mmCIF file of C-alpha atoms in Angstrom:
data_model
loop_
_atom_site.group_PDB
_atom_site.id
_atom_site.type_symbol
_atom_site.label_atom_id
_atom_site.label_comp_id
_atom_site.label_asym_id
_atom_site.label_seq_id
_atom_site.Cartn_x
_atom_site.Cartn_y
_atom_site.Cartn_z
ATOM 1 C CA LEU A 1 172.904 37.969 1.887
ATOM 2 C CA LEU A 2 172.187 35.889 4.259
ATOM 3 C CA LEU A 3 175.610 34.807 5.229
ATOM 4 C CA ALA A 4 177.215 38.669 4.901
ATOM 5 C CA THR A 5 173.904 39.826 7.516
ATOM 6 C CA GLY A 6 174.569 37.184 10.078
ATOM 7 C CA LEU A 7 178.602 37.283 9.842
ATOM 8 C CA MET A 8 177.622 40.707 10.715
ATOM 9 C CA GLY A 9 175.136 40.351 13.193
ATOM 10 C CA GLY A 10 178.204 38.228 15.361
ATOM 11 C CA LEU A 11 180.353 40.913 14.943
ATOM 12 C CA ASP A 12 177.140 44.123 15.960
ATOM 13 C CA VAL A 13 176.896 42.217 19.247
ATOM 14 C CA SER A 14 180.839 41.166 19.714
ATOM 15 C CA MET A 15 180.960 45.027 19.612
ATOM 16 C CA GLY A 16 178.265 44.993 23.244
ATOM 17 C CA VAL A 17 180.531 41.990 24.220
ATOM 18 C CA LEU A 18 183.847 44.641 24.337
ATOM 19 C CA ALA A 19 181.507 47.425 25.737
ATOM 20 C CA LEU A 20 180.401 45.059 28.421
ATOM 21 C CA ARG A 21 183.754 43.683 29.349
ATOM 22 C CA VAL A 22 185.576 47.109 28.958
ATOM 23 C CA VAL A 23 183.216 48.848 31.436
ATOM 24 C CA GLN A 24 182.963 46.363 34.045
ATOM 25 C CA GLU A 25 186.554 45.595 33.933
ATOM 26 C CA ALA A 26 186.868 49.475 35.119
ATOM 27 C CA THR A 27 183.633 49.870 37.324
ATOM 28 C CA GLY A 28 183.035 46.494 38.906
ATOM 29 C CA SER A 29 179.873 46.761 38.259
ATOM 30 C CA ALA A 30 177.675 44.259 36.090
ATOM 31 C CA MET A 31 174.770 46.347 35.927
ATOM 32 C CA LEU A 32 176.770 49.539 34.417
ATOM 33 C CA GLY A 33 178.107 46.971 32.224
ATOM 34 C CA ALA A 34 174.770 45.606 31.017
ATOM 35 C CA MET A 35 174.020 48.896 30.076
ATOM 36 C CA ALA A 36 177.095 49.272 27.766
ATOM 37 C CA PHE A 37 176.255 46.039 25.831
ATOM 38 C CA SER A 38 173.274 47.656 24.578
ATOM 39 C CA ILE A 39 176.494 49.088 22.204
ATOM 40 C CA GLY A 40 175.819 46.260 20.014
ATOM 41 C CA PHE A 41 172.451 46.038 19.512
ATOM 42 C CA ILE A 42 171.893 49.539 19.080
ATOM 43 C CA ALA A 43 175.116 48.856 15.960
ATOM 44 C CA LEU A 44 172.411 45.468 15.285
ATOM 45 C CA ALA A 45 169.372 47.848 14.885
ATOM 46 C CA LEU A 46 170.582 50.456 12.549
ATOM 47 C CA GLY A 47 173.449 48.611 10.473
ATOM 48 C CA LYS A 48 169.809 46.327 9.620
ATOM 49 C CA SER A 49 171.606 42.560 9.755
ATOM 50 C CA GLU A 50 169.828 40.003 11.213
ATOM 51 C CA LEU A 51 170.677 37.887 15.165
ATOM 52 C CA PHE A 52 169.313 34.531 15.644
ATOM 53 C CA THR A 53 165.308 34.925 16.496
ATOM 54 C CA GLU A 54 164.870 37.429 15.882
ATOM 55 C CA ASN A 55 163.399 37.411 12.871
ATOM 56 C CA PHE A 56 161.698 35.252 13.795
ATOM 57 C CA MET A 57 158.164 37.268 13.180
ATOM 58 C CA VAL A 58 157.574 38.203 8.950
ATOM 59 C CA PRO A 59 159.536 35.440 7.849
ATOM 60 C CA VAL A 60 156.798 33.235 10.047
ATOM 61 C CA ALA A 61 153.919 35.688 8.146
ATOM 62 C CA ALA A 62 155.215 34.384 4.665
ATOM 63 C CA VAL A 63 155.086 30.294 5.220
ATOM 64 C CA ALA A 64 152.099 31.347 6.565
ATOM 65 C CA ALA A 65 151.048 32.751 3.762
ATOM 66 C CA ARG A 66 152.310 30.064 2.136
ATOM 67 C CA LYS A 67 154.941 32.466 -0.296
ATOM 68 C CA ALA A 68 158.182 30.722 1.127
ATOM 69 C CA GLY A 69 158.107 27.190 2.471
ATOM 70 C CA LEU A 70 159.615 25.569 5.702
ATOM 71 C CA PRO A 71 163.217 24.045 4.018
ATOM 72 C CA ARG A 72 163.576 28.213 2.781
ATOM 73 C CA LEU A 73 162.689 29.171 7.181
ATOM 74 C CA LEU A 74 165.488 26.441 8.193
ATOM 75 C CA ARG A 75 167.346 27.623 5.222
ATOM 76 C CA LEU A 76 167.500 31.575 6.800
ATOM 77 C CA TRP A 77 167.664 30.654 10.613
ATOM 78 C CA SER A 78 170.738 28.136 10.982
ATOM 79 C CA GLY A 79 172.720 30.060 8.120
ATOM 80 C CA THR A 80 172.079 33.215 10.443
ATOM 81 C CA LEU A 81 172.783 31.115 13.487
ATOM 82 C CA VAL A 82 175.850 29.807 11.700
ATOM 83 C CA MET A 83 177.037 33.043 10.478
ATOM 84 C CA ASN A 84 176.344 34.507 14.387
ATOM 85 C CA LEU A 85 178.791 32.376 15.651
ATOM 86 C CA LEU A 86 181.444 32.419 13.010
ATOM 87 C CA GLY A 87 181.223 36.611 13.369
ATOM 88 C CA GLY A 88 181.330 36.439 17.154
ATOM 89 C CA TRP A 89 184.220 33.481 17.179
ATOM 90 C CA LEU A 90 186.766 35.113 15.040
ATOM 91 C CA PHE A 91 185.915 38.696 17.056
ATOM 92 C CA ALA A 92 186.241 37.120 19.952
ATOM 93 C CA TRP A 93 190.291 36.737 19.918
ATOM 94 C CA LEU A 94 190.627 40.669 19.153
ATOM 95 C CA ILE A 95 188.833 41.266 22.485
ATOM 96 C CA VAL A 96 191.358 39.166 23.890
ATOM 97 C CA TRP A 97 194.357 40.230 21.868
ATOM 98 C CA GLY A 98 194.021 43.287 22.343
ATOM 99 C CA LEU A 99 192.513 43.886 25.513
ATOM 100 C CA PRO A 100 194.856 41.500 27.940
ATOM 101 C CA HIS A 101 193.370 43.469 30.359
ATOM 102 C CA VAL A 102 189.623 42.351 30.180
ATOM 103 C CA HIS A 103 191.169 38.286 30.979
ATOM 104 C CA ALA A 104 189.865 37.281 34.374
ATOM 105 C CA THR A 105 186.370 39.597 33.760
ATOM 106 C CA ALA A 106 186.194 37.137 30.862
ATOM 107 C CA ILE A 107 186.764 34.314 32.377
ATOM 108 C CA GLU A 108 184.293 36.077 35.188
ATOM 109 C CA ILE A 109 181.074 35.669 32.957
ATOM 110 C CA GLY A 110 181.815 32.524 31.503
ATOM 111 C CA VAL A 111 182.447 30.858 34.042
ATOM 112 C CA ILE A 112 178.566 31.521 35.357
ATOM 113 C CA PHE A 113 177.428 29.984 32.331
ATOM 114 C CA ALA A 114 179.340 26.980 31.681
ATOM 115 C CA GLU A 115 178.076 26.280 35.762
ATOM 116 C CA MET A 116 174.876 27.067 34.666
ATOM 117 C CA SER A 117 172.553 23.869 35.951
ATOM 118 C CA THR A 118 170.511 22.958 32.993
ATOM 119 C CA GLY A 119 166.709 23.308 34.485
ATOM 120 C CA ARG A 120 168.272 27.725 34.943
ATOM 121 C CA ALA A 121 169.460 26.796 31.266
ATOM 122 C CA VAL A 122 166.387 25.940 29.766
ATOM 123 C CA ALA A 123 164.687 28.582 31.813
ATOM 124 C CA LEU A 124 167.282 31.961 31.437
ATOM 125 C CA GLY A 125 166.851 30.092 27.211
ATOM 126 C CA VAL A 126 162.677 30.099 27.490
ATOM 127 C CA MET A 127 162.926 33.913 28.041
ATOM 128 C CA GLY A 128 165.873 35.040 25.618
ATOM 129 C CA GLY A 129 164.138 33.521 22.490
ATOM 130 C CA ALA A 130 160.883 35.309 23.732
ATOM 131 C CA ALA A 131 162.947 38.766 24.745
ATOM 132 C CA ILE A 132 164.843 39.171 20.975
ATOM 133 C CA THR A 133 161.218 38.187 19.557
ATOM 134 C CA LEU A 134 159.239 40.910 21.207
ATOM 135 C CA MET A 135 162.002 43.781 20.438
ATOM 136 C CA THR A 136 161.495 42.646 16.515
ATOM 137 C CA TRP A 137 157.238 43.310 17.721
ATOM 138 C CA MET A 138 158.156 46.146 19.607
ATOM 139 C CA GLU A 139 160.750 47.415 17.008
ATOM 140 C CA ASN A 140 158.193 46.892 13.977
ATOM 141 C CA GLY A 141 155.434 48.486 16.229
ATOM 142 C CA ALA A 142 157.663 51.486 16.565
ATOM 143 C CA GLU A 143 157.003 55.176 15.446
ATOM 144 C CA SER A 144 159.350 56.478 15.696
ATOM 145 C CA ASP A 145 163.314 55.815 15.392
ATOM 146 C CA PHE A 146 164.076 56.610 19.199
ATOM 147 C CA SER A 147 161.391 54.379 19.592
ATOM 148 C CA ARG A 148 162.913 52.028 17.953
ATOM 149 C CA LEU A 149 165.952 52.477 19.982
ATOM 150 C CA VAL A 150 164.277 52.537 23.253
ATOM 151 C CA SER A 151 163.103 48.459 22.717
ATOM 152 C CA VAL A 152 166.309 47.168 21.837
ATOM 153 C CA VAL A 153 168.256 48.979 24.801
ATOM 154 C CA SER A 154 166.304 47.344 27.038
ATOM 155 C CA VAL A 155 166.023 44.262 26.022
ATOM 156 C CA ALA A 156 169.220 44.325 25.451
ATOM 157 C CA PHE A 157 169.684 45.645 28.916
ATOM 158 C CA LEU A 158 168.147 42.286 30.017
ATOM 159 C CA LEU A 159 169.729 39.370 28.574
ATOM 160 C CA ALA A 160 173.268 40.798 30.149
ATOM 161 C CA ALA A 161 172.197 41.776 33.690
ATOM 162 C CA GLY A 162 169.630 38.860 33.805
ATOM 163 C CA HIS A 163 172.590 36.184 31.883
ATOM 164 C CA LEU A 164 169.482 35.173 30.100
ATOM 165 C CA ASN A 165 171.025 32.053 27.595
ATOM 166 C CA HIS A 166 170.379 33.189 24.337
ATOM 167 C CA VAL A 167 172.704 31.357 22.022
ATOM 168 C CA ILE A 168 174.099 33.900 20.376
ATOM 169 C CA VAL A 169 175.027 36.218 23.451
ATOM 170 C CA VAL A 170 176.135 32.972 25.442
ATOM 171 C CA SER A 171 178.241 31.674 22.787
ATOM 172 C CA LEU A 172 180.327 34.981 22.526
ATOM 173 C CA GLU A 173 180.008 35.157 26.312
ATOM 174 C CA MET A 174 181.860 31.912 26.455
ATOM 175 C CA PHE A 175 184.295 32.150 23.176
ATOM 176 C CA VAL A 176 185.684 35.160 24.555
ATOM 177 C CA ALA A 177 186.815 32.839 27.971
ATOM 178 C CA PHE A 178 188.159 30.303 26.331
ATOM 179 C CA HIS A 179 190.242 32.179 23.649
ATOM 180 C CA THR A 180 192.014 33.351 26.572
ATOM 181 C CA GLY A 181 193.111 30.672 27.027
ATOM 182 C CA ALA A 182 193.022 30.287 31.406
ATOM 183 C CA ALA A 183 189.045 29.096 30.513
ATOM 184 C CA PRO A 184 187.993 26.557 33.501
ATOM 185 C CA PHE A 185 185.430 25.128 30.969
ATOM 186 C CA ASP A 186 186.149 23.753 27.429
ATOM 187 C CA TYR A 187 183.673 23.242 24.401
ATOM 188 C CA GLY A 188 181.820 20.614 25.602
ATOM 189 C CA ASP A 189 180.641 23.285 28.534
ATOM 190 C CA TRP A 190 179.867 24.985 25.567
ATOM 191 C CA ALA A 191 177.779 22.476 23.401
ATOM 192 C CA ARG A 192 175.519 22.202 26.359
ATOM 193 C CA ILE A 193 175.000 25.352 27.047
ATOM 194 C CA ALA A 194 174.313 26.189 23.208
ATOM 195 C CA GLY A 195 172.514 22.573 22.737
ATOM 196 C CA ILE A 196 169.611 23.993 25.712
ATOM 197 C CA ALA A 197 169.369 27.114 23.714
ATOM 198 C CA VAL A 198 169.089 26.949 20.150
ATOM 199 C CA ILE A 199 166.001 24.184 21.489
ATOM 200 C CA THR A 200 164.306 26.644 24.111
ATOM 201 C CA ASN A 201 165.569 29.940 22.263
ATOM 202 C CA VAL A 202 163.100 29.113 19.580
ATOM 203 C CA ALA A 203 160.702 27.724 21.652
ATOM 204 C CA GLY A 204 160.298 31.345 23.739
ATOM 205 C CA GLY A 205 161.037 33.080 20.776
ATOM 206 C CA LEU A 206 158.258 31.204 18.143
ATOM 207 C CA VAL A 207 155.610 29.605 20.783
ATOM 208 C CA LEU A 208 155.577 32.217 23.670
ATOM 209 C CA VAL A 209 155.732 35.297 21.660
ATOM 210 C CA THR A 210 155.215 35.040 18.028
ATOM 211 C CA VAL A 211 152.760 32.431 17.610
ATOM 212 C CA LEU A 212 150.823 33.607 20.421
ATOM 213 C CA ARG A 213 151.671 37.282 18.627
ATOM 214 C CA LEU A 214 149.425 36.069 15.309
ATOM 215 C CA VAL A 215 146.884 34.916 17.225
ATOM 216 C CA GLN A 216 146.134 37.895 19.024
ATOM 217 C CA VAL A 217 146.041 40.520 16.322
ATOM 218 C CA GLY A 218 144.193 37.294 13.763
ATOM 219 C CA ARG A 219 144.888 37.270 9.821
ATOM 220 C CA ALA A 220 146.105 40.721 9.435
ATOM 221 C CA PRO A 221 149.928 39.981 9.260
ATOM 222 C CA ILE A 222 149.340 36.903 7.163
ATOM 223 C CA GLU A 223 147.043 38.744 5.375
ATOM 224 C CA LYS A 224 149.480 42.084 4.707
ATOM 225 C CA GLU A 225 152.536 39.492 4.076
ATOM 226 C CA ARG A 226 151.058 37.318 1.306
ATOM 227 C CA LEU A 227 149.725 40.821 -0.367
ATOM 228 C CA ARG A 228 153.412 42.170 -0.172
ATOM 229 C CA PRO A 229 155.544 42.154 -3.220
ATOM 230 C CA THR A 230 157.850 38.410 -4.089
ATOM 231 C CA ASP A 231 161.286 40.651 -3.147
ATOM 232 C CA ILE A 232 160.122 39.532 1.239
ATOM 233 C CA PRO A 233 163.181 39.087 2.886
ATOM 234 C CA LEU A 234 162.900 35.754 3.669
ATOM 235 C CA GLN A 235 162.982 34.713 -0.385
ATOM 236 C CA ASP A 236 165.710 37.969 -0.591
ATOM 237 C CA GLN A 237 168.436 36.606 2.145
ATOM 238 C CA GLU A 238 168.507 33.609 -0.052
ATOM 239 C CA GLU A 239 169.118 34.594 -3.691
#
């Protein structure tokens, strides 16, 4: 289940990358492309797949409530990360083969991340991790499907329009450019940006959002998790 939901998460976000490419190529507007990108996050939310740094709230509460250990939590995060990347890497080939007219736009967007300075990548990485994790908190606090979708669309737009350095989104953007065969950067450039993103996404999602939110609301989330039946998401995804 962990591998399947992680793989689907990568594929869902790839749909947003596809929409961004098509709309930006057709309109020349980065803002309209960023709005179209939210399609992938709507699919992510409605399809209940997993995106790296999205699953920081309940699993962390489960560990804090001593219902799961740190090794299981790390397995969840690493499994989600690897499968998100694999799903996105595979779907990037379909975009390149099926839509040759978006190659120029793909390279243009990929260059933005490849040429990003380390300091900027760190700052945007912290914001990217915080944005995705905040989206999860907003979804869980929403009282209607409409409210949930508003939070998802808002964060997705912010990620794309602000070029926030989230490891999955950035990787998918760069993978499409790689697969065109004409990108002026290589996997070494991707590894630098992705490596920074992993560390800073965790810092932004876990420290700036999850820990502070748990402090803000007190012991209630931890106590709720402690009383939850044993079929919690963290355990479900490992079986």
